[in-house]
Structure formats: C-alpha cells, structure tokens
mmCIF file of C-alpha atoms in Angstrom:
data_model
loop_
_atom_site.group_PDB
_atom_site.id
_atom_site.type_symbol
_atom_site.label_atom_id
_atom_site.label_comp_id
_atom_site.label_asym_id
_atom_site.label_seq_id
_atom_site.Cartn_x
_atom_site.Cartn_y
_atom_site.Cartn_z
ATOM 1 C CA UNK E 13 65.043 -141.166 41.825
ATOM 2 C CA UNK E 14 63.434 -141.185 38.398
ATOM 3 C CA UNK E 15 65.263 -138.612 36.262
ATOM 4 C CA UNK E 16 64.739 -137.176 32.792
ATOM 5 C CA UNK E 17 68.036 -136.177 31.185
ATOM 6 C CA UNK E 18 67.387 -133.726 28.364
ATOM 7 C CA UNK E 19 70.424 -133.745 26.090
ATOM 8 C CA UNK E 20 71.581 -136.999 27.681
ATOM 9 C CA UNK E 21 73.299 -138.275 24.512
ATOM 10 C CA UNK E 22 75.661 -135.289 24.455
ATOM 11 C CA UNK E 23 79.047 -134.919 26.068
ATOM 12 C CA UNK E 24 78.161 -133.786 29.592
ATOM 13 C CA UNK E 25 74.705 -135.344 29.592
ATOM 14 C CA UNK E 26 75.988 -138.828 28.765
ATOM 15 C CA UNK E 27 78.422 -138.684 31.679
ATOM 16 C CA UNK E 28 75.614 -137.630 34.023
ATOM 17 C CA UNK E 29 73.483 -140.506 32.726
ATOM 18 C CA UNK E 30 76.246 -142.976 33.587
ATOM 19 C CA UNK E 31 76.712 -141.523 37.062
ATOM 20 C CA UNK E 32 72.981 -141.648 37.802
ATOM 21 C CA UNK E 33 72.777 -145.249 36.598
ATOM 22 C CA UNK E 34 75.845 -146.125 38.706
ATOM 23 C CA UNK E 35 73.912 -144.747 41.693
ATOM 24 C CA UNK E 36 70.934 -147.009 40.810
ATOM 25 C CA UNK E 37 68.590 -144.245 39.664
ATOM 26 C CA UNK E 38 66.022 -144.725 36.907
ATOM 27 C CA UNK E 39 67.023 -142.675 33.848
ATOM 28 C CA UNK E 40 65.256 -141.539 30.702
ATOM 29 C CA UNK E 41 67.217 -139.684 28.013
ATOM 30 C CA UNK E 42 65.436 -137.188 25.748
ATOM 31 C CA UNK E 43 67.677 -136.013 22.906
ATOM 32 C CA UNK E 44 67.370 -134.936 19.269
ATOM 33 C CA UNK E 45 70.847 -136.372 18.483
ATOM 34 C CA UNK E 46 71.933 -133.183 16.711
ATOM 35 C CA UNK E 47 75.350 -133.304 18.395
ATOM 36 C CA UNK E 48 75.157 -136.310 20.697
ATOM 37 C CA UNK E 49 75.184 -139.981 19.828
ATOM 38 C CA UNK E 50 72.659 -142.722 20.546
ATOM 39 C CA UNK E 51 75.653 -145.033 21.112
ATOM 40 C CA UNK E 52 76.509 -143.051 24.256
ATOM 41 C CA UNK E 53 73.160 -143.876 25.873
ATOM 42 C CA UNK E 54 73.462 -147.130 27.842
ATOM 43 C CA UNK E 55 70.868 -149.857 27.419
ATOM 44 C CA UNK E 56 69.924 -149.416 31.093
ATOM 45 C CA UNK E 57 68.481 -145.984 30.253
ATOM 46 C CA UNK E 58 65.238 -145.421 28.393
ATOM 47 C CA UNK E 59 65.803 -143.376 25.231
ATOM 48 C CA UNK E 60 63.297 -141.005 23.634
ATOM 49 C CA UNK E 61 64.293 -139.206 20.442
ATOM 50 C CA UNK E 62 62.799 -135.750 20.561
ATOM 51 C CA UNK E 63 63.442 -132.033 20.450
ATOM 52 C CA UNK E 64 62.692 -129.460 23.150
ATOM 53 C CA UNK E 65 61.336 -127.155 20.437
ATOM 54 C CA UNK E 66 58.584 -129.676 19.697
ATOM 55 C CA UNK E 67 56.096 -129.225 22.527
ATOM 56 C CA UNK E 68 54.156 -132.364 21.566
ATOM 57 C CA UNK E 69 57.271 -134.580 21.702
ATOM 58 C CA UNK E 70 58.261 -133.010 25.007
ATOM 59 C CA UNK E 71 54.773 -133.467 26.431
ATOM 60 C CA UNK E 72 54.760 -137.156 25.449
ATOM 61 C CA UNK E 73 58.127 -137.651 27.135
ATOM 62 C CA UNK E 74 56.804 -136.168 30.368
ATOM 63 C CA UNK E 75 53.600 -138.172 30.171
ATOM 64 C CA UNK E 76 55.582 -141.408 29.741
ATOM 65 C CA UNK E 77 56.779 -141.383 33.366
ATOM 66 C CA UNK E 78 56.538 -139.492 36.653
ATOM 67 C CA UNK E 79 59.932 -137.820 37.015
ATOM 68 C CA UNK E 80 61.421 -136.623 40.278
ATOM 69 C CA UNK E 81 63.914 -134.363 38.530
ATOM 70 C CA UNK E 82 64.970 -133.003 35.164
ATOM 71 C CA UNK E 83 68.572 -132.435 34.119
ATOM 72 C CA UNK E 84 68.637 -129.942 31.225
ATOM 73 C CA UNK E 85 71.738 -130.103 28.970
ATOM 74 C CA UNK E 86 70.158 -129.370 25.566
ATOM 75 C CA UNK E 87 71.486 -126.173 23.995
ATOM 76 C CA UNK E 88 73.405 -124.586 21.184
ATOM 77 C CA UNK E 89 76.754 -123.671 22.695
ATOM 78 C CA UNK E 90 79.235 -122.234 20.189
ATOM 79 C CA UNK E 91 79.819 -118.701 21.474
ATOM 80 C CA UNK E 92 81.171 -117.412 18.153
ATOM 81 C CA UNK E 93 78.204 -118.781 16.231
ATOM 82 C CA UNK E 94 75.855 -117.091 18.682
ATOM 83 C CA UNK E 95 77.152 -113.713 17.532
ATOM 84 C CA UNK E 96 76.386 -114.576 13.888
ATOM 85 C CA UNK E 97 73.030 -116.320 14.347
ATOM 86 C CA UNK E 98 71.448 -115.049 17.577
ATOM 87 C CA UNK E 99 67.964 -116.082 16.441
ATOM 88 C CA UNK E 100 68.827 -119.784 16.444
ATOM 89 C CA UNK E 101 70.399 -119.486 19.899
ATOM 90 C CA UNK E 102 67.404 -117.592 21.288
ATOM 91 C CA UNK E 103 65.005 -120.153 19.862
ATOM 92 C CA UNK E 104 66.884 -123.290 20.932
ATOM 93 C CA UNK E 105 68.233 -122.139 24.269
ATOM 94 C CA UNK E 106 65.604 -119.751 25.612
ATOM 95 C CA UNK E 107 62.387 -120.912 23.933
ATOM 96 C CA UNK E 108 63.377 -124.568 24.296
ATOM 97 C CA UNK E 109 64.049 -124.092 28.007
ATOM 98 C CA UNK E 110 60.690 -122.388 28.479
ATOM 99 C CA UNK E 111 59.091 -125.415 26.802
ATOM 100 C CA UNK E 112 60.888 -127.678 29.281
ATOM 101 C CA UNK E 113 59.718 -125.592 32.242
ATOM 102 C CA UNK E 114 56.130 -125.525 30.998
ATOM 103 C CA UNK E 115 56.161 -129.313 30.547
ATOM 104 C CA UNK E 116 57.469 -129.643 34.100
ATOM 105 C CA UNK E 117 54.711 -127.421 35.462
ATOM 106 C CA UNK E 118 52.044 -129.260 33.453
ATOM 107 C CA UNK E 119 53.252 -132.610 34.812
ATOM 108 C CA UNK E 120 53.958 -131.669 38.430
ATOM 109 C CA UNK E 121 57.754 -132.000 38.236
ATOM 110 C CA UNK E 122 59.358 -129.575 40.696
ATOM 111 C CA UNK E 123 63.141 -130.143 40.421
ATOM 112 C CA UNK E 124 65.567 -129.144 37.672
ATOM 113 C CA UNK E 125 69.329 -128.972 37.314
ATOM 114 C CA UNK E 126 70.213 -126.570 34.526
ATOM 115 C CA UNK E 127 73.422 -126.671 32.535
ATOM 116 C CA UNK E 128 74.393 -123.011 32.398
ATOM 117 C CA UNK E 129 77.854 -121.716 31.597
ATOM 118 C CA UNK E 130 80.745 -119.667 32.926
ATOM 119 C CA UNK E 131 80.049 -117.517 29.848
ATOM 120 C CA UNK E 132 77.494 -115.681 32.001
ATOM 121 C CA UNK E 133 80.392 -113.961 33.822
ATOM 122 C CA UNK E 134 82.072 -112.207 30.900
ATOM 123 C CA UNK E 135 85.481 -110.665 31.501
ATOM 124 C CA UNK E 136 86.861 -111.469 34.966
ATOM 125 C CA UNK E 137 86.657 -108.661 37.506
ATOM 126 C CA UNK E 138 88.776 -110.791 39.858
ATOM 127 C CA UNK E 139 90.347 -114.256 39.972
ATOM 128 C CA UNK E 140 89.540 -116.897 40.759
ATOM 129 C CA UNK E 141 85.970 -116.374 39.593
ATOM 130 C CA UNK E 142 83.452 -117.587 42.161
ATOM 131 C CA UNK E 143 79.662 -117.815 42.293
ATOM 132 C CA UNK E 144 79.424 -114.231 43.566
ATOM 133 C CA UNK E 145 81.239 -112.809 40.538
ATOM 134 C CA UNK E 146 79.181 -110.227 38.605
ATOM 135 C CA UNK E 147 77.440 -111.503 35.483
ATOM 136 C CA UNK E 148 78.040 -109.576 32.260
ATOM 137 C CA UNK E 149 78.105 -111.911 29.223
ATOM 138 C CA UNK E 150 80.239 -110.836 26.270
ATOM 139 C CA UNK E 151 78.511 -113.094 23.730
ATOM 140 C CA UNK E 152 74.927 -113.981 22.905
ATOM 141 C CA UNK E 153 75.403 -117.583 24.044
ATOM 142 C CA UNK E 154 76.274 -116.383 27.551
ATOM 143 C CA UNK E 155 73.316 -114.017 27.413
ATOM 144 C CA UNK E 156 70.929 -116.908 26.625
ATOM 145 C CA UNK E 157 72.238 -118.919 29.560
ATOM 146 C CA UNK E 158 71.882 -115.979 31.957
ATOM 147 C CA UNK E 159 68.352 -115.277 30.716
ATOM 148 C CA UNK E 160 67.387 -118.897 31.332
ATOM 149 C CA UNK E 161 68.747 -118.603 34.875
ATOM 150 C CA UNK E 162 66.540 -115.532 35.362
ATOM 151 C CA UNK E 163 63.542 -117.373 33.937
ATOM 152 C CA UNK E 164 64.237 -120.257 36.319
ATOM 153 C CA UNK E 165 64.158 -117.813 39.240
ATOM 154 C CA UNK E 166 60.751 -116.546 38.101
ATOM 155 C CA UNK E 167 59.375 -120.088 37.664
ATOM 156 C CA UNK E 168 60.673 -120.860 41.129
ATOM 157 C CA UNK E 169 58.836 -117.876 42.566
ATOM 158 C CA UNK E 170 55.636 -118.327 40.564
ATOM 159 C CA UNK E 171 55.377 -122.104 40.101
ATOM 160 C CA UNK E 172 57.434 -123.602 42.923
ATOM 161 C CA UNK E 173 60.166 -124.997 40.664
ATOM 162 C CA UNK E 174 63.345 -125.817 42.607
ATOM 163 C CA UNK E 175 66.508 -125.401 40.579
ATOM 164 C CA UNK E 176 70.267 -125.467 40.593
ATOM 165 C CA UNK E 177 72.430 -124.033 37.833
ATOM 166 C CA UNK E 178 75.858 -125.327 36.882
ATOM 167 C CA UNK E 179 78.209 -122.646 35.542
ATOM 168 C CA UNK E 180 81.174 -124.639 34.356
ATOM 169 C CA UNK E 181 83.936 -123.716 31.974
ATOM 170 C CA UNK E 182 84.919 -126.145 29.200
ATOM 171 C CA UNK E 183 84.482 -129.671 30.463
ATOM 172 C CA UNK E 184 87.161 -132.142 29.396
ATOM 173 C CA UNK E 185 87.868 -135.853 29.742
ATOM 174 C CA UNK E 186 85.956 -139.055 29.221
ATOM 175 C CA UNK E 187 84.433 -141.726 31.401
ATOM 176 C CA UNK E 188 87.367 -143.490 33.092
ATOM 177 C CA UNK E 189 85.646 -146.854 32.560
ATOM 178 C CA UNK E 190 85.596 -146.271 28.782
ATOM 179 C CA UNK E 191 81.835 -146.596 28.410
ATOM 180 C CA UNK E 192 81.440 -143.479 26.250
ATOM 181 C CA UNK E 193 82.789 -144.212 22.800
ATOM 182 C CA UNK E 194 81.369 -141.569 20.464
ATOM 183 C CA UNK E 195 82.693 -138.048 20.102
ATOM 184 C CA UNK E 196 80.424 -135.040 19.996
ATOM 185 C CA UNK E 197 79.688 -133.765 16.475
ATOM 186 C CA UNK E 198 80.753 -130.224 15.523
ATOM 187 C CA UNK E 199 82.545 -129.712 18.808
ATOM 188 C CA UNK E 200 83.980 -126.210 19.247
ATOM 189 C CA UNK E 201 85.461 -126.582 22.725
ATOM 190 C CA UNK E 202 88.964 -125.450 23.570
ATOM 191 C CA UNK E 203 91.224 -127.387 25.910
#
C-alpha cells in the first residue's frame, strides 16, 4: 500500500508511520511541524512539509504520488483551548479536513482513516463506553471531530469515499523499539 500520513510527525501519526513501514508499506508524511518533530519521521518515509489549510501545498502532495489511503491525524486537540478559541479549531480541524477530502476526490483516492476522539461522546451515559454510545460533545474540540465524522459520511455517500474513524481516549506510551525520540510540543494530554 502507498499511504499518505497527514500529521505523521506528531505523536500518534509517527507511531502509525513506523508500523506501516514495519509492514513494508510505502509511506509519505505530510506535516506542518507545529507540534510534531521532523526527527520522528524515519528516513524510509518521504517527508513533505505542508499545511492542510494550504490547498496548493496539499494538492502538490497528492499529485506527487498515487496513494491508496490517507491517514488523517492533523488537528488542534486541546479541549480547553477549543472553548476559548473556537474559530481556530473550526478552521484547522473542520476546514482543513474538508481540504483533505477535496484533494482526495480530485486525485481519485478513496480510502481514509480519520483520527477522531472519544471527546465526541461527552458525559458517559453508561460504562464502559462502546461505539454505540450516544454522541454529545461537551467541548468545541469534540464538536469539531464529530462534525468531521458527519462530513466523512456525506463524502462517502456523495463521492464514494470509504472511511474509518478512530475514537480513542488519551494515547500513552512510546515505540517499544525506541525509534521515536522527540516529544510533542505543547502537549496537554493527561495520563
């Protein structure tokens, strides 16, 4: 498989890059390095510095290779900050994701794995929370992730995009082989 990993220099994205390379897939990382590190992108992966808000940079990345799938990890993620500056979160998360989807459509790429969040669930109605749990975000960050999931469903219906969403809680740990050496900048995760 030839995969484009958007946000592949970040915490989760860099681990996915390593796993894909370990499975002998061809990998291209597209990242603006706002929180991730270039040092966490292995030499075996192609690296393109770019931002999903820049449609020209995104278009060039898609034109550089024929991808079988996109893994989308690029987002603002601090839930508290999303309540103070919703405009930035709407622009980066929602508008940026629409740019990614439009680039996929324009270049005939049909498969995407989207990094969503357990923040789409809100307060638990029951435990353990499963995939059937009602969605009712309690912060704007969770709202942006849920809206992107809804947009993905529409692009699936209208443009034939196949997608999977990952709704994880805070991810923790590092590559057991010690290949990831740089910490994420401005990390607000809780463990």
